[in-house]
Tab-separated table of C-alpha atoms in Angstrom:
chain	number	residue	atom	x	y	z
A	27	ALA	CA	-3.818	4.049	-13.252
A	28	GLN	CA	-2.084	6.838	-15.138
A	29	LYS	CA	1.542	5.954	-15.702
A	30	ILE	CA	2.549	9.383	-16.962
A	31	THR	CA	0.932	12.500	-15.526
A	32	GLN	CA	1.319	16.030	-16.786
A	33	THR	CA	-0.788	18.219	-14.523
A	34	GLN	CA	-0.354	21.518	-16.358
A	35	PRO	CA	-2.641	21.723	-19.408
A	36	GLY	CA	-1.247	25.161	-20.253
A	37	MET	CA	1.608	27.439	-19.209
A	38	PHE	CA	2.686	30.983	-20.002
A	39	VAL	CA	6.236	32.275	-19.749
A	40	GLN	CA	7.817	35.587	-20.591
A	41	GLU	CA	10.461	35.557	-23.301
A	42	LYS	CA	14.004	35.031	-21.931
A	43	GLU	CA	12.735	33.592	-18.648
A	44	ALA	CA	13.061	29.955	-17.544
A	45	VAL	CA	10.064	27.625	-17.279
A	46	THR	CA	9.520	24.204	-15.725
A	47	LEU	CA	7.075	21.690	-17.157
A	48	ASP	CA	6.008	18.981	-14.725
A	49	CYS	CA	5.928	15.243	-15.326
A	50	THR	CA	5.389	12.448	-12.822
A	51	TYR	CA	5.490	8.763	-13.627
A	52	ASP	CA	4.625	5.461	-12.090
A	53	THR	CA	6.453	2.212	-12.713
A	54	SER	CA	7.807	-0.792	-10.864
A	55	ASP	CA	10.358	-1.502	-13.572
A	56	PRO	CA	13.873	-0.719	-12.281
A	57	SER	CA	15.087	-0.055	-15.822
A	58	TYR	CA	13.118	2.634	-17.598
A	59	GLY	CA	13.659	5.683	-19.750
A	60	LEU	CA	12.061	9.095	-19.701
A	61	PHE	CA	11.689	11.342	-22.735
A	62	TRP	CA	10.468	14.805	-23.587
A	63	TYR	CA	9.116	15.707	-27.017
A	64	LYS	CA	8.058	19.054	-28.477
A	65	GLN	CA	5.101	19.256	-30.851
A	66	PRO	CA	4.777	22.586	-32.678
A	67	SER	CA	1.579	23.505	-34.482
A	68	SER	CA	2.894	21.726	-37.603
A	69	GLY	CA	2.347	18.435	-35.774
A	70	GLU	CA	5.739	16.752	-35.920
A	71	MET	CA	7.022	15.352	-32.627
A	72	ILE	CA	10.571	16.554	-32.010
A	73	PHE	CA	12.770	14.638	-29.571
A	74	LEU	CA	14.306	16.946	-26.963
A	75	ILE	CA	15.938	15.012	-24.165
A	76	TYR	CA	16.309	11.568	-22.572
A	77	GLN	CA	16.978	10.375	-19.017
A	78	GLY	CA	17.725	6.770	-18.107
A	79	SER	CA	16.654	5.445	-14.725
A	80	TYR	CA	20.231	4.526	-13.841
A	81	ASP	CA	21.750	7.827	-14.952
A	82	GLN	CA	23.375	9.551	-11.996
A	83	GLN	CA	23.280	13.047	-13.440
A	84	ASN	CA	20.402	15.054	-14.827
A	85	ALA	CA	20.332	15.127	-18.619
A	86	THR	CA	21.005	18.390	-20.421
A	87	GLU	CA	20.712	19.344	-24.103
A	88	GLY	CA	21.432	22.990	-24.821
A	89	ARG	CA	18.666	25.075	-23.216
A	90	TYR	CA	16.815	21.939	-22.088
A	91	SER	CA	17.518	20.108	-18.879
A	92	LEU	CA	15.646	17.334	-17.137
A	93	ASN	CA	15.202	17.620	-13.385
A	94	PHE	CA	15.128	13.931	-12.469
A	95	GLN	CA	14.003	13.132	-8.923
A	96	LYS	CA	13.845	9.361	-8.781
A	97	ALA	CA	12.424	9.017	-5.274
A	98	ARG	CA	9.601	11.394	-6.141
A	99	LYS	CA	9.139	9.767	-9.569
A	100	SER	CA	9.296	13.092	-11.304
A	101	ALA	CA	11.044	14.133	-14.511
A	102	ASN	CA	10.420	17.817	-15.028
A	103	LEU	CA	11.624	19.623	-18.137
A	104	VAL	CA	13.358	22.947	-17.604
A	105	ILE	CA	13.679	25.333	-20.536
A	106	SER	CA	16.075	28.179	-19.893
A	107	ALA	CA	15.974	31.544	-21.666
A	108	SER	CA	12.626	30.895	-23.377
A	109	GLN	CA	12.240	31.926	-26.993
A	110	LEU	CA	9.107	32.637	-29.008
A	111	GLY	CA	9.829	29.489	-31.013
A	112	ASP	CA	9.444	27.411	-27.864
A	113	SER	CA	5.672	27.911	-28.007
A	114	ALA	CA	4.337	24.389	-28.587
A	115	MET	CA	2.875	21.313	-26.926
A	116	TYR	CA	5.328	19.346	-24.799
A	117	PHE	CA	4.905	15.656	-24.081
A	118	CYS	CA	6.579	13.533	-21.450
A	119	ALA	CA	6.938	9.821	-22.220
A	120	MET	CA	8.185	6.760	-20.401
A	121	ARG	CA	9.634	3.563	-21.807
A	122	GLU	CA	9.536	0.432	-19.693
A	123	GLY	CA	11.897	-2.383	-20.518
A	124	TRP	CA	10.751	-5.289	-18.396
A	125	THR	CA	8.094	-6.550	-20.827
A	126	GLY	CA	10.698	-6.714	-23.565
A	127	THR	CA	8.607	-4.560	-25.880
A	128	TYR	CA	10.033	-1.161	-24.847
A	129	LYS	CA	6.742	0.552	-25.631
A	130	TYR	CA	6.382	4.265	-24.938
A	131	ILE	CA	3.615	5.660	-22.732
A	132	PHE	CA	2.810	9.320	-23.320
A	133	GLY	CA	1.324	11.946	-21.058
A	134	THR	CA	-1.470	14.253	-22.209
A	135	GLY	CA	0.887	17.164	-22.781
A	136	THR	CA	1.388	20.764	-21.669
A	137	ARG	CA	0.789	23.671	-24.011
A	138	LEU	CA	3.466	26.335	-23.541
A	139	LYS	CA	2.988	29.877	-24.761
A	140	VAL	CA	5.979	32.209	-24.734
A	141	LEU	CA	5.040	35.879	-24.460
A	142	ALA	CA	7.028	38.667	-26.112
B	290	ASP	CA	18.874	13.920	-45.965
B	291	GLY	CA	17.965	11.164	-43.567
B	292	GLY	CA	14.542	11.149	-42.070
B	293	ILE	CA	11.024	9.860	-41.882
B	294	THR	CA	8.435	10.832	-44.452
B	295	GLN	CA	4.696	10.402	-44.248
B	296	SER	CA	2.230	10.923	-47.024
B	297	PRO	CA	-0.162	12.393	-47.633
B	298	LYS	CA	-0.161	15.272	-45.154
B	299	TYR	CA	-3.961	15.527	-45.292
B	300	LEU	CA	-6.352	12.740	-46.239
B	301	PHE	CA	-10.099	12.736	-46.596
B	302	ARG	CA	-12.093	9.532	-46.681
B	303	LYS	CA	-15.725	8.651	-47.062
B	304	GLU	CA	-17.283	6.353	-44.526
B	305	GLY	CA	-16.927	2.703	-45.474
B	306	GLN	CA	-13.696	3.160	-47.420
B	307	ASN	CA	-10.313	1.725	-46.569
B	308	VAL	CA	-7.361	4.087	-46.780
B	309	THR	CA	-3.598	3.536	-46.567
B	310	LEU	CA	-1.154	5.919	-44.925
B	311	SER	CA	2.445	5.801	-46.055
B	312	CYS	CA	5.512	5.861	-43.819
B	313	GLU	CA	9.053	5.623	-45.167
B	314	GLN	CA	12.398	6.015	-43.413
B	315	ASN	CA	15.951	6.095	-44.724
B	316	LEU	CA	17.634	5.991	-41.323
B	317	ASN	CA	18.314	2.245	-41.505
B	318	HIS	CA	16.193	1.775	-38.393
B	319	ASP	CA	14.951	-1.699	-37.532
B	320	ALA	CA	11.905	-0.674	-35.497
B	321	MET	CA	8.887	1.298	-36.715
B	322	TYR	CA	5.693	2.417	-35.010
B	323	TRP	CA	2.282	3.889	-35.718
B	324	TYR	CA	0.543	6.179	-33.233
B	325	ARG	CA	-2.815	7.883	-33.167
B	326	GLN	CA	-3.328	11.311	-31.577
B	327	ASP	CA	-6.731	12.751	-30.727
B	328	PRO	CA	-7.284	16.366	-29.612
B	329	GLY	CA	-6.194	16.989	-26.031
B	330	GLN	CA	-4.679	13.548	-25.701
B	331	GLY	CA	-1.292	11.963	-25.829
B	332	LEU	CA	-0.200	9.417	-28.384
B	333	ARG	CA	-1.599	5.907	-28.409
B	334	LEU	CA	0.210	3.001	-30.032
B	335	ILE	CA	-1.587	1.257	-32.891
B	336	TYR	CA	0.994	-1.194	-34.253
B	337	TYR	CA	4.734	-1.658	-34.073
B	338	SER	CA	7.345	-3.658	-35.918
B	339	GLN	CA	10.718	-4.493	-34.483
B	340	ILE	CA	12.057	-6.190	-37.592
B	341	VAL	CA	11.107	-6.806	-41.216
B	342	ASN	CA	8.245	-9.247	-41.772
B	343	ASP	CA	7.174	-9.046	-38.142
B	344	PHE	CA	4.738	-6.726	-36.360
B	345	GLN	CA	2.660	-6.662	-33.186
B	346	LYS	CA	-0.562	-5.036	-32.112
B	347	GLY	CA	-0.359	-2.013	-29.876
B	348	ASP	CA	-3.007	-0.720	-27.523
B	349	ILE	CA	-5.622	0.293	-30.107
B	350	ALA	CA	-5.118	-2.025	-33.113
B	351	GLU	CA	-8.787	-2.773	-33.855
B	352	GLY	CA	-9.803	-1.505	-37.278
B	353	TYR	CA	-6.207	-1.084	-38.470
B	354	SER	CA	-3.753	-3.274	-40.378
B	355	VAL	CA	-0.078	-2.977	-41.276
B	356	SER	CA	2.633	-4.699	-43.280
B	357	ARG	CA	6.430	-4.642	-43.056
B	358	GLU	CA	7.775	-6.132	-46.257
B	359	LYS	CA	10.721	-3.757	-46.464
B	360	LYS	CA	12.898	-2.284	-43.756
B	361	GLU	CA	12.218	1.246	-45.003
B	362	SER	CA	8.453	1.057	-45.214
B	363	PHE	CA	5.629	0.505	-42.721
B	364	PRO	CA	2.241	1.399	-44.283
B	365	LEU	CA	-0.887	1.630	-42.143
B	366	THR	CA	-4.333	0.768	-43.518
B	367	VAL	CA	-7.338	2.256	-41.776
B	368	THR	CA	-10.206	-0.091	-42.539
B	369	SER	CA	-13.930	0.513	-42.553
B	370	ALA	CA	-14.058	-1.420	-39.290
B	371	GLN	CA	-12.425	1.498	-37.481
B	372	LYS	CA	-15.421	3.288	-35.978
B	373	ASN	CA	-13.881	6.689	-35.383
B	374	PRO	CA	-10.869	7.102	-37.657
B	375	THR	CA	-10.689	10.893	-37.764
B	376	ALA	CA	-7.394	11.703	-36.035
B	377	PHE	CA	-3.758	12.694	-36.497
B	378	TYR	CA	-1.507	9.728	-37.300
B	379	LEU	CA	2.191	9.723	-36.508
B	380	CYS	CA	4.794	7.247	-37.661
B	381	ALA	CA	8.044	6.780	-35.759
B	382	SER	CA	11.188	4.708	-36.047
B	383	SER	CA	14.125	3.751	-33.846
B	384	LEU	CA	17.444	2.038	-34.425
B	385	SER	CA	16.286	-0.843	-32.302
B	386	LYS	CA	13.353	-1.372	-29.974
B	387	ALA	CA	15.379	-0.026	-27.035
B	388	ASP	CA	16.487	3.195	-28.731
B	389	THR	CA	14.964	6.654	-28.957
B	390	GLN	CA	12.001	6.977	-31.298
B	391	TYR	CA	12.025	9.673	-33.961
B	392	PHE	CA	8.841	10.847	-35.619
B	393	GLY	CA	7.619	11.764	-39.058
B	394	PRO	CA	5.542	14.874	-39.835
B	395	GLY	CA	2.190	13.096	-39.493
B	396	THR	CA	-0.955	12.569	-41.573
B	397	ARG	CA	-4.254	14.159	-40.635
B	398	LEU	CA	-7.139	11.871	-41.605
B	399	THR	CA	-10.678	13.180	-41.784
B	400	VAL	CA	-13.682	10.958	-42.434
B	401	LEU	CA	-16.488	12.789	-44.198
């Protein structure tokens, strides 16, 4: 079964508007971490934001925030005031800790295009 | 500047040849990882190393080999046994196995 699901293959957003990228996950591990990475056309994966399963508040990093709904097992990325430079692929990832390996599991990504 | 470097950026290989991809980091990270990315897919873990002189297979290790003789370096060899090696390869590192992974710029391998 898919452990990380990103249902939006592609999204468009107008410059300066906010956009939400969806991510749902599946785990029985009580201690896990959720990550979002940005991959521009150059290929490098850029770390954006992290949410721990025990964190009480939603994570925020500048224009990025993570809408963490634990009961729904969702960890959506919200980008406020979109910029043209935000056009890229975005990947959600989960790290489980109970096996002791802390391996990451990645979703298939969402391609975001910001329109001028 | 601290970071992760991968070389070369582009690599072409003939069928039947082994090829080695370089990954170096100067972040003093203990853990290092190799991922493979195919078009339209997420990243899949090939090998990882949580400490020098130790490494473990990931989810798709067949046809690949690694070494970790130095903390800074984690080279990946794509052998002729790898049936479909054309892909984008990303190296990552983290302070420890439980910390956030940071990625290098990647190497795009094409088999001719």
